[in-house]
Coordinates of C-alpha atoms in Angstrom, one line a residue:
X1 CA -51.5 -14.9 39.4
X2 CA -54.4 -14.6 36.8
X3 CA -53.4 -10.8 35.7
X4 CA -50.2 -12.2 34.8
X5 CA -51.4 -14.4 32.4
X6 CA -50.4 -14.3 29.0
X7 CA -48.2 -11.5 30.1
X8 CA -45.2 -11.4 27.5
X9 CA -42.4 -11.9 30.6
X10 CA -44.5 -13.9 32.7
X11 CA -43.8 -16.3 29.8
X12 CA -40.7 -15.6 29.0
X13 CA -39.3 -16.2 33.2
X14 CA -41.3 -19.8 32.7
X15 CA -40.0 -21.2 29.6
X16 CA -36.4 -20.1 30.8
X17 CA -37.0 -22.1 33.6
X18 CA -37.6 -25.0 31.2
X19 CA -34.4 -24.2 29.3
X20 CA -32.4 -23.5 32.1
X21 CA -32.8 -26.9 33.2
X22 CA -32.2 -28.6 29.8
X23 CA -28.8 -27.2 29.5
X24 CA -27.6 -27.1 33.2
X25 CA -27.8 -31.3 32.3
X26 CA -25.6 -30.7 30.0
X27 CA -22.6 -29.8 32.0
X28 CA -23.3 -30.1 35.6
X29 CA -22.7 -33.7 34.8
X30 CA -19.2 -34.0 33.7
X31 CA -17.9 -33.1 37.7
X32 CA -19.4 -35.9 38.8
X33 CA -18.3 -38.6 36.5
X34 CA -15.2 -40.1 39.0
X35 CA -18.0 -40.6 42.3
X36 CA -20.5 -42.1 39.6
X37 CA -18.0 -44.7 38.9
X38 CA -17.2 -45.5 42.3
X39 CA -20.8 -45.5 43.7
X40 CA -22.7 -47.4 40.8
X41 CA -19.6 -49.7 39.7
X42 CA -19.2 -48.1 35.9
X43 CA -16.3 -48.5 33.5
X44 CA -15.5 -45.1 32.2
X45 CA -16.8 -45.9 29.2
X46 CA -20.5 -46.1 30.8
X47 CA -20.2 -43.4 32.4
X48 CA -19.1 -40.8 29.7
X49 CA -22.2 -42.5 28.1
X50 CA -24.5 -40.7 30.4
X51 CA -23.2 -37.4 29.3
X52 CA -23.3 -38.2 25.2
X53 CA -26.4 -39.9 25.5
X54 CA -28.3 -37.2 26.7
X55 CA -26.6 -35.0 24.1
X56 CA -27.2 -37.8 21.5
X57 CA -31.5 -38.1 21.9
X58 CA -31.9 -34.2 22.5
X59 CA -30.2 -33.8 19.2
X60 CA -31.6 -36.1 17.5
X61 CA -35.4 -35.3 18.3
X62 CA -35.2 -31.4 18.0
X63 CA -36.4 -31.2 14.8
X64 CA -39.2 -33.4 15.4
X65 CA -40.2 -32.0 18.6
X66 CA -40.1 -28.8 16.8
X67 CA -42.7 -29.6 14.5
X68 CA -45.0 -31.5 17.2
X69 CA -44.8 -27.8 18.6
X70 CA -46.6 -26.5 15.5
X71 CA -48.9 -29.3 15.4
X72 CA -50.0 -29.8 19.0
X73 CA -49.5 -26.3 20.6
X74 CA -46.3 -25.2 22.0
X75 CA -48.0 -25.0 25.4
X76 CA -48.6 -28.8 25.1
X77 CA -45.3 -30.2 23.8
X78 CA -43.8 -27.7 27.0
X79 CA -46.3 -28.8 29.6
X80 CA -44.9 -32.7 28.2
X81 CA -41.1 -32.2 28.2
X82 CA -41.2 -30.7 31.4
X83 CA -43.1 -33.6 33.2
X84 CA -41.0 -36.3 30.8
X85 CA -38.1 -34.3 31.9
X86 CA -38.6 -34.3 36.0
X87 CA -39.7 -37.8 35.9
X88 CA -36.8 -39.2 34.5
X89 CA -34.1 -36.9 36.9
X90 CA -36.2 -38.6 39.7
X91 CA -35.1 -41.9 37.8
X92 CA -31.5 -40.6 37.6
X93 CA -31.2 -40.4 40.4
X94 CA -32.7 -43.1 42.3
X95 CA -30.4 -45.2 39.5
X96 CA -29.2 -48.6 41.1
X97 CA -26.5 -49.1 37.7
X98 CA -24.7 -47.8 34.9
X99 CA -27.7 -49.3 32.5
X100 CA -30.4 -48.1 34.4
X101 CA -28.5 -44.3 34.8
X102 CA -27.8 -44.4 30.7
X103 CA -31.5 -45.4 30.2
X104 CA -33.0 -42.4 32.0
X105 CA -30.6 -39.9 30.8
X106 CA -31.5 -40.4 27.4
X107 CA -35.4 -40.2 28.3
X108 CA -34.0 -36.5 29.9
X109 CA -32.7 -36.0 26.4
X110 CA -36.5 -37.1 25.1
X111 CA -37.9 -34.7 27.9
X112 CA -35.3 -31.6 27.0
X113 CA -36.0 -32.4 23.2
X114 CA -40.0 -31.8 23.5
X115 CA -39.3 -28.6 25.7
X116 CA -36.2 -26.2 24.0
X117 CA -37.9 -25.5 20.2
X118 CA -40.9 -24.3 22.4
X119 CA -39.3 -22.1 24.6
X120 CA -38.3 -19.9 21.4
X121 CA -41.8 -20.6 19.1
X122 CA -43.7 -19.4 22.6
X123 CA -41.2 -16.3 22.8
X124 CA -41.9 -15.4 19.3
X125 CA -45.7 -15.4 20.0
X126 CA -45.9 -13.2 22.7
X127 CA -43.2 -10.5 21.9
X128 CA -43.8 -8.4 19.2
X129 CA -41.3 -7.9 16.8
X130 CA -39.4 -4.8 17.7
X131 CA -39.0 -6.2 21.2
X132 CA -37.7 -9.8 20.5
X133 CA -34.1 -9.0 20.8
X134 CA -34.3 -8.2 24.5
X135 CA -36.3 -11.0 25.3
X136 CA -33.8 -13.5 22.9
X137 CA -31.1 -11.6 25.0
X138 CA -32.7 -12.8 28.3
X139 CA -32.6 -16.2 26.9
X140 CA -29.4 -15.6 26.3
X141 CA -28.6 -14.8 29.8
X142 CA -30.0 -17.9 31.0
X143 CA -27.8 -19.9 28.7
X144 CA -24.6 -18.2 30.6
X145 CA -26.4 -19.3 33.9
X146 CA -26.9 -22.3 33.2
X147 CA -23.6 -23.0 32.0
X148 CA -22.0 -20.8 34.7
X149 CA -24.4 -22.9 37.3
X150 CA -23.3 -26.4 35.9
X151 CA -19.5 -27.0 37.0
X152 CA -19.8 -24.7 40.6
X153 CA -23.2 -26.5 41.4
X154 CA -22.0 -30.0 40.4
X155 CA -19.4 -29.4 42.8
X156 CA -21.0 -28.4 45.5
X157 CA -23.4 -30.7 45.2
X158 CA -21.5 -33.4 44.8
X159 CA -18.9 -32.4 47.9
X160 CA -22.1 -32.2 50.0
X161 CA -25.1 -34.1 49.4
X162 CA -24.0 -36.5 47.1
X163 CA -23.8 -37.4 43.4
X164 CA -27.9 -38.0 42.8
X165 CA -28.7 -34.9 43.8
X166 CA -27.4 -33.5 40.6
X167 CA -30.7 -34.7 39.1
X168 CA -32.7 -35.1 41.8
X169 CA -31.7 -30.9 41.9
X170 CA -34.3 -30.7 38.8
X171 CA -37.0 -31.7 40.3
X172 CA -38.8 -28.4 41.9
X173 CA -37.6 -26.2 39.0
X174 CA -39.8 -29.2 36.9
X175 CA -42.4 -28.3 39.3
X176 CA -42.3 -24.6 39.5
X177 CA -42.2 -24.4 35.8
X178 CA -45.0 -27.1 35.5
X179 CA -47.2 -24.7 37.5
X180 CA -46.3 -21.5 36.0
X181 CA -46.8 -23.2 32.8
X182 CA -50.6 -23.6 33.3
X183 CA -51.0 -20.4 35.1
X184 CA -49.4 -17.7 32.9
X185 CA -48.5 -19.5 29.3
X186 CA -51.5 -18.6 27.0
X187 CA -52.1 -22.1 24.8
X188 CA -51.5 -20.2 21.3
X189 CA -52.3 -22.3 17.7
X190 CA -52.6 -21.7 14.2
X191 CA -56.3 -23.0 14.4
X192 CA -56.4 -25.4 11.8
X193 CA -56.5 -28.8 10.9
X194 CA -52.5 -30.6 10.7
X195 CA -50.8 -33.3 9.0
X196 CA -47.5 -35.5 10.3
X197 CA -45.1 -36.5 8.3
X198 CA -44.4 -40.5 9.6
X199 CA -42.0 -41.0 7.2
X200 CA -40.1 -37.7 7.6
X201 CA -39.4 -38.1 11.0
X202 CA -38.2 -41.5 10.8
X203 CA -36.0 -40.3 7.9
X204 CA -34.6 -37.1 9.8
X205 CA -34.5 -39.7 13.2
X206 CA -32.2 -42.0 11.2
X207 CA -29.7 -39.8 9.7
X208 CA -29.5 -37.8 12.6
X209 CA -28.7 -40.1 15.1
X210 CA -26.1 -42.1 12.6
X211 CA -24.4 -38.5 11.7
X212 CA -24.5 -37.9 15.5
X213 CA -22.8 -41.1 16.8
X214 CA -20.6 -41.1 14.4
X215 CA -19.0 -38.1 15.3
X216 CA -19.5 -38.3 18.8
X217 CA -18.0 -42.2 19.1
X218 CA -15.9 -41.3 16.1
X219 CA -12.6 -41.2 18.1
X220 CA -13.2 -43.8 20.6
X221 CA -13.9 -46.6 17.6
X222 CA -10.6 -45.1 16.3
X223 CA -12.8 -43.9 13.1
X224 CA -12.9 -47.4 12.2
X225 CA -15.0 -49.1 9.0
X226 CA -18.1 -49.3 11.7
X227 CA -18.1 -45.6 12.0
X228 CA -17.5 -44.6 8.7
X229 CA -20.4 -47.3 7.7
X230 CA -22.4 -45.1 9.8
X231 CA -21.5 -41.8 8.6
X232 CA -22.6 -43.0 4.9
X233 CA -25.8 -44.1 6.3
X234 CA -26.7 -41.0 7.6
X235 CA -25.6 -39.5 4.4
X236 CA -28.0 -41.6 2.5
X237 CA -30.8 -40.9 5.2
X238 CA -30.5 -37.5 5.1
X239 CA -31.0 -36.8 1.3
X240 CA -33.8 -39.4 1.4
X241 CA -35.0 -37.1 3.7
X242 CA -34.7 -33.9 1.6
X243 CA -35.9 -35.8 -1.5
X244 CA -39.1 -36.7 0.8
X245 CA -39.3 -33.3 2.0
X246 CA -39.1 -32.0 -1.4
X247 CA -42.3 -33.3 -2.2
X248 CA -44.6 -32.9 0.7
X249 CA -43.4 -28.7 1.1
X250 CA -47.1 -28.3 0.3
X251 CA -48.1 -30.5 2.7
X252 CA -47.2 -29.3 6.2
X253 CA -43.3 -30.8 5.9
X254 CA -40.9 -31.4 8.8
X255 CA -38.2 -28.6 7.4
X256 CA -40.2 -26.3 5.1
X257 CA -37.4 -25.1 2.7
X258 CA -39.8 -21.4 2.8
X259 CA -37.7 -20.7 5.4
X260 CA -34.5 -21.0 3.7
X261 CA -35.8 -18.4 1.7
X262 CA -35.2 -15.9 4.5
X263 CA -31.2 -14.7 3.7
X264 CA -30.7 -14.3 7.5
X265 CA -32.6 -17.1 9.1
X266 CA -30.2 -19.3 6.7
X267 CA -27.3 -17.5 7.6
X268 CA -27.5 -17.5 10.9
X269 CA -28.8 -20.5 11.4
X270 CA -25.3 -22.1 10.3
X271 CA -23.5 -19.0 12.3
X272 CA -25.2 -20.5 15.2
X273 CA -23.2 -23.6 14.7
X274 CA -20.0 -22.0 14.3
X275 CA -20.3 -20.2 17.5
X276 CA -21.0 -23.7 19.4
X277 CA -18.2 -25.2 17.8
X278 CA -16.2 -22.4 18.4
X279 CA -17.6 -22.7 22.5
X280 CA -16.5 -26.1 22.7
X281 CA -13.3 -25.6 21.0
X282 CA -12.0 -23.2 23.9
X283 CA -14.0 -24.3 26.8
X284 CA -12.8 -28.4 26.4
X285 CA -9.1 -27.6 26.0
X286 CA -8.8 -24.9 28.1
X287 CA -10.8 -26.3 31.2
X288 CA -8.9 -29.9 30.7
X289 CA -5.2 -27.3 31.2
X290 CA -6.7 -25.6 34.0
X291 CA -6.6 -29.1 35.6
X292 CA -4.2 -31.0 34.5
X293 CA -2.0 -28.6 34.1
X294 CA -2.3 -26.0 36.4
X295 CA -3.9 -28.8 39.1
X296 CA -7.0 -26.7 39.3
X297 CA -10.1 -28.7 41.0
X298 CA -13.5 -29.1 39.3
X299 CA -15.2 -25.9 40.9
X300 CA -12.0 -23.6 41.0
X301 CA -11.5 -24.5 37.2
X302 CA -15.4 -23.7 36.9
X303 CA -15.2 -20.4 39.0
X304 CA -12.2 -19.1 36.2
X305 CA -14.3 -19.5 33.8
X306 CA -17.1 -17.7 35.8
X307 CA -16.2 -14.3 34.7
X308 CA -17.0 -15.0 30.9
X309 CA -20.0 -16.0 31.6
X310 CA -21.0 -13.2 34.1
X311 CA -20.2 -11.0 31.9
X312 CA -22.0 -12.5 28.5
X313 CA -25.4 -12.8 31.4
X314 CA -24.6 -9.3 32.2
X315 CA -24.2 -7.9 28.3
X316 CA -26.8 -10.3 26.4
X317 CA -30.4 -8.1 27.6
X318 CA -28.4 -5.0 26.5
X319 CA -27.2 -6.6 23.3
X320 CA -31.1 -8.3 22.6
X321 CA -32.2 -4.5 23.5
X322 CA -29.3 -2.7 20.7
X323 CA -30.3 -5.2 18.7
X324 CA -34.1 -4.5 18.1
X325 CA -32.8 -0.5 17.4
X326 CA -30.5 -0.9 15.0
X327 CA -30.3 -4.4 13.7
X328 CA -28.0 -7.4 14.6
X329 CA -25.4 -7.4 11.9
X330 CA -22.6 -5.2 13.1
X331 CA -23.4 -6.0 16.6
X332 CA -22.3 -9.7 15.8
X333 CA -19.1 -8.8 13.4
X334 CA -18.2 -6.9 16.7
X335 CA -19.1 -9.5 19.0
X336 CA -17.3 -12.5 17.3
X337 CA -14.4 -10.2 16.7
X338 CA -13.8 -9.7 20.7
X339 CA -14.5 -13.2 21.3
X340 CA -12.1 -14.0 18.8
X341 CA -9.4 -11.6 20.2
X342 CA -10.4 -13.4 23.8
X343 CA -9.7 -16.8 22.2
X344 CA -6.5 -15.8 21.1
X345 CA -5.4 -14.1 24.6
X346 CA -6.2 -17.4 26.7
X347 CA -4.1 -19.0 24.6
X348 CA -0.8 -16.7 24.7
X349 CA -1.1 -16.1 28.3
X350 CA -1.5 -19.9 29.1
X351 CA 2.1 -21.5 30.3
X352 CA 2.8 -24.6 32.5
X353 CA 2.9 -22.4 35.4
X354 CA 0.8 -19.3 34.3
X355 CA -1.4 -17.9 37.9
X356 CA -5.2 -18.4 37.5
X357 CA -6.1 -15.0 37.6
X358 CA -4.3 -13.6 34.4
X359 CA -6.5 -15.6 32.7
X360 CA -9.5 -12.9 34.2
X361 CA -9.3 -10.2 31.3
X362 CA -9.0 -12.7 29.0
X363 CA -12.2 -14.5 29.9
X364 CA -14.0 -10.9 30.3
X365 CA -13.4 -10.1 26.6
X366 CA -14.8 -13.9 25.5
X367 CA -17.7 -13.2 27.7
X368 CA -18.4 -9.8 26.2
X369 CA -17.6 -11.1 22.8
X370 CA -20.7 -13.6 22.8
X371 CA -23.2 -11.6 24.9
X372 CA -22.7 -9.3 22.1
X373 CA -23.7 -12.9 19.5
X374 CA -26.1 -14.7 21.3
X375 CA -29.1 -12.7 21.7
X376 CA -28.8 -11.0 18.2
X377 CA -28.2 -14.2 16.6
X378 CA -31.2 -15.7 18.2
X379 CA -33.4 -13.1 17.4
X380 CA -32.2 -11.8 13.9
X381 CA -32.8 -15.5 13.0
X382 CA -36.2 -15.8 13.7
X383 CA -37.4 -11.7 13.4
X384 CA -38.9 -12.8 9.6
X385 CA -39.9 -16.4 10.2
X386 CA -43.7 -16.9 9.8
X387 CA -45.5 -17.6 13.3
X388 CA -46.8 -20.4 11.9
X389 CA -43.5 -22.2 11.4
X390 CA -42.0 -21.0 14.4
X391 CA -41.3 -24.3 15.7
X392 CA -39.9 -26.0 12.2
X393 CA -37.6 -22.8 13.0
X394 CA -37.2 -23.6 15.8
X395 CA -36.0 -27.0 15.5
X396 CA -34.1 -26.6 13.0
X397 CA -32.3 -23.5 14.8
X398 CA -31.6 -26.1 17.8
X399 CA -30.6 -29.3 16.5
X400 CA -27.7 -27.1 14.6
X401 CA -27.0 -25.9 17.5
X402 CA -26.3 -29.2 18.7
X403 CA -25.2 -30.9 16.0
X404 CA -22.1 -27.9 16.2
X405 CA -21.1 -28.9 19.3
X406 CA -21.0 -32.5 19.1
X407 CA -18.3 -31.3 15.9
X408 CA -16.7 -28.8 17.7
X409 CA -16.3 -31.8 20.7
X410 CA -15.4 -34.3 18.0
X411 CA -13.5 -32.2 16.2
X412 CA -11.5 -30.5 19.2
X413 CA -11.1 -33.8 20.7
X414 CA -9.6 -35.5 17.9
X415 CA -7.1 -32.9 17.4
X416 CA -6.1 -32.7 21.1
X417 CA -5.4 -36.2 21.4
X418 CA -3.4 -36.4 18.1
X419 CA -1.4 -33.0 18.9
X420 CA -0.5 -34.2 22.9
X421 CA 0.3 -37.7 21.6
X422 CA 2.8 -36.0 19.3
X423 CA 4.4 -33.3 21.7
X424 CA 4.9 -36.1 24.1
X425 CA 6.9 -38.1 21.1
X426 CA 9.6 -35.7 21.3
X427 CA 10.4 -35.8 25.0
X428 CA 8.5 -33.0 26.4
X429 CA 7.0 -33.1 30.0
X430 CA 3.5 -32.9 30.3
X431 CA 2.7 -29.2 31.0
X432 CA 4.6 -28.0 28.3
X433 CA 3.4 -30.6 25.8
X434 CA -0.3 -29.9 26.6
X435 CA 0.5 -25.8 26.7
X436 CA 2.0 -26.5 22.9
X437 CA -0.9 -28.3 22.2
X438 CA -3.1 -25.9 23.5
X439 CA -1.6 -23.6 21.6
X440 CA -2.6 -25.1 18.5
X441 CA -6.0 -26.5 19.2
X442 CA -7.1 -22.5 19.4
X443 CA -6.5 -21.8 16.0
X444 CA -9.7 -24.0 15.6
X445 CA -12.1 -21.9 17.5
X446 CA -10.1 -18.9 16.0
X447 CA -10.7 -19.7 12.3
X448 CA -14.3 -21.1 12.8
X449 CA -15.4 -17.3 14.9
X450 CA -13.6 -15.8 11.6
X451 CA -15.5 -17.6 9.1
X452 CA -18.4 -16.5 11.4
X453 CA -17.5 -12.7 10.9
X454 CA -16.8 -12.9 7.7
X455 CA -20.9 -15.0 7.0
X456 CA -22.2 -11.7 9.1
X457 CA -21.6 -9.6 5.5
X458 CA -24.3 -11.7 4.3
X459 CA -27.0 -10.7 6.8
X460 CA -29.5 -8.2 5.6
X461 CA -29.6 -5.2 7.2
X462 CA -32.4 -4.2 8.7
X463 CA -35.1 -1.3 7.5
X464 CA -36.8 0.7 9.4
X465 CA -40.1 -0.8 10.3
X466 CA -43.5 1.1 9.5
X467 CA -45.7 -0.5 11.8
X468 CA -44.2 -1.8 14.7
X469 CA -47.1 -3.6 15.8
X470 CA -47.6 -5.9 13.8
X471 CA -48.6 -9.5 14.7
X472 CA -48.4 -12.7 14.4
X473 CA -50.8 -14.7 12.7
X474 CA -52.1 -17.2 15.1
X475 CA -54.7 -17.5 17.2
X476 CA -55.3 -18.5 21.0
X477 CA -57.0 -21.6 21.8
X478 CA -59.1 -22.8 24.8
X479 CA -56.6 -22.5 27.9
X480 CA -57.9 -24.2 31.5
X481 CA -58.9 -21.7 34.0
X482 CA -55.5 -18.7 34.8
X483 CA -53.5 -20.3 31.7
X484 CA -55.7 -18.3 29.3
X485 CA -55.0 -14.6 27.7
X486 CA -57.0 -12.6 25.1
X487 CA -56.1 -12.5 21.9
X488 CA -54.0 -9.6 21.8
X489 CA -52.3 -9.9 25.0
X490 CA -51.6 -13.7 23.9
X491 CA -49.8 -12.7 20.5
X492 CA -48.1 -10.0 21.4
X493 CA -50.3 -7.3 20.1

């Protein structure tokens, strides 16, 4: 294994195991839910609380565990999410109640939290430039897996071996990447001294997780006083927290606002919540009719969806690759476009009776549409960051991700509920009052994917580059024995 140290895909196959694991907890959960009630003796309530707490902590702690990536070494924070990660699926499940299953979920969140910004900072070290997009669009391609993976696993799983062994499922990826991670990922730093910003990340901790809640919880508190309390608090947090950051950007801050400076890092970094709100604004809706409407189970709703995601897995290296020749810009207009044009499809063809597979081309043209985003979004983001704040970047990159799909969620939820309770008022049966519905809760992921195009004018295009070697500045520390690289292998070079 040691000649494959430091070697650029080495890495990038280990941290994707990392990241593959992080988000197949985000989905492969929801197929379980009804046996977790029966076996652990939950009130639905509880148990929809081990799916948003997870989501809750990882979003929440991004930015910070971004940062710590900077600080400590992106190996390190890696090498500490992974093992935080594993221990608490084994705590998952081995759970004996709904408190005890809540509890370790959110430490998963803590584990997944110290682990995704380094996956992308240790990507950016070891590519070179011109050759991040195909790497960001084999990221990419482990995104569709995992999502892909989640529902049809689940149900296996579940139908098999039982409910716990949708964590307990975690635990030899943690391993395998726990020993890749000190074989082949070099242990690359800045090399000098850092600072933490205490205050900052209790700030950015606070506002986050009030802003959070409240719009995950939003709906089920009926957006009551409590809610809205909350939302002001995390207002007031969060421009403390700007005000505080303000002052310390020469001082190694949490968000430095250098990288705002960067037209297409700031652009894309809110495109990148579009597109997840956009995600969760056709997946929720259109997986909930495939069930309760068409009386689709779990894994044969899961394996209609399947072909968008093959084909984004399938499209998202080639995209990464396009997008380190010519630039990301009009390869994203396109891409958001189809997706779009997908979007709108699903939602013509769907009818209280419609057959499964005429939803197939449908879901091919959503699937092309965001291979053709993901990886250039990812990678046009970051191309000018500065190596040494890859993991502010990072973070920051991540928990918008997040934070746009707990508002596409709340957002698609909220108007789901309202628009079925309202069909139903007028005497409809059920199919056609959620097929009306449905057909109005797409014009949400329509209009945001629009606004996305339209943002993609913005993006600098890209000129050519004169010396497509360069580097980043960082330098490789002291790695234990196979984990180690020389310098130029280690950044890239």
């Amino acid at each position: 294994m040691r000649k494959w140290a430091g070697n650029p895909w080495a890495v990038l196959v280990t941290v994707s195991l990392g990241f593959f694991m992080t988000l197949l907890d985000l989905t492969i959960v929801n197929i379980a839910i009804p046996e977790m009630i029966d076996a652990l003796g939950a009130t639905l309530d509880q148990t929809l609380w081990v799916v948003s707490g997870y989501a809750l902590v990882l979003a929440v702690l991004l930015i910070t565990a971004g940062r710590l990536g900077d600080l400590w070494g992106p190996r390190n924070l890696l090498v500490a999410g992974v093992v935080v990660f594993t221990a608490a699926s084994i705590a998952c499940g081995l759970a004996t109640g709904p408190g005890m299953l809540i509890a370790a979920r959110g430490v998963q969140g803590l584990g997944a939290a110290l682990l995704t910004p380094q996956t992308m900072t240790l990507i950016m070290s070891v590519f070179p430039a011109q050759r991040r997009g195909t790497a960001m669009g084999i990221w990419g391609m482990v995104a569709g897996l995992a999502t892909l993976s989640g529902p049809t696993l689940g149900g296996v799983l579940v139908s098999t071996v039982g409910w716990r062994w949708i964590f307990l499922v975690n635990v030899p990826i943690g391993i395998a990447a726990l020993v890749l991670t000190f074989l082949l990922v070099p242990d690359v730093r800045t090399g000098r001294t850092h600072t933490f910003d205490v205050l900052g990340v209790l700030l950015a901790t606070g506002a986050l997780f009030c802003l959070t809640f409240a719009l995950q919880e939003g709906e089920h508190y009926h957006w009551g006083a409590g809610i809205w309390a909350l939302t002001a608090a995390g207002a007031v947090l969060a421009a403390g927290f700007l005000l505080h950051q303000r002052g310390r950007q020469d001082s190694e801050p949490l968000v430095p606002f250098a990288l705002f400076g960067d037209r297409n890092f700031s652009v894309l970094t809110v495109l990148v919540a579009l597109v997840s709100m956009a995600m969760i604004g056709l997946v929720l809706p259109f997986n909930l009719y495939l069930q309760s409407v068409l009386g689709l189970s779990a894994i044969k709703a899961g394996l209609v969806l399947a072909p968008s995601s093959l084909v984004s897995m399938t499209v998202g290296p080639f995209a990464g690759r396009l997008s380190d020749r010519i630039g990301g810009k009009y390869l994203l207009m396109a891409g958001l476009t189809l997706y779009a044009v997908g979007i709108a499809a699903i939602a013509l063809i769907a009818g209280p009776a419609s057959p499964w597979y005429a939803f197939v081309p449908a879901t091919v043209v959503t699937g092309l549409g965001i291979g053709c985003v993901i990886a250039p979004m990812s990678a046009e983001a970051m191309r000018n960051v500065d190596p040494r704040l890859a993991g502010a970047a990072s973070g920051v990159n991540n928990t918008i991700r997040q934070i746009g799909s707990v508002i596409g969620a709340a957002a698609v939820g909220a108007l789901l509920q309202n628009r079925l309770t309202a069909e139903l008022a007028t005497g409809k049966a059920y199919a056609d009052a959620f097929v009306a519905t449905l057909h109005t809760t797409a014009a949400l992921p329509i209009t945001v994917v629009v606004a996305g195009a339209l943002a993609c004018f913005l993006v600098r295009g890209r000129a050519k580059e004169t010396n497509t070697t360069a580097t980043p500045t960082t330098t490789p520390a002291p790695a234990p024995t196979g984990a180690s690289a020389d310098s130029s292998k280690a950044t890239g070079v």
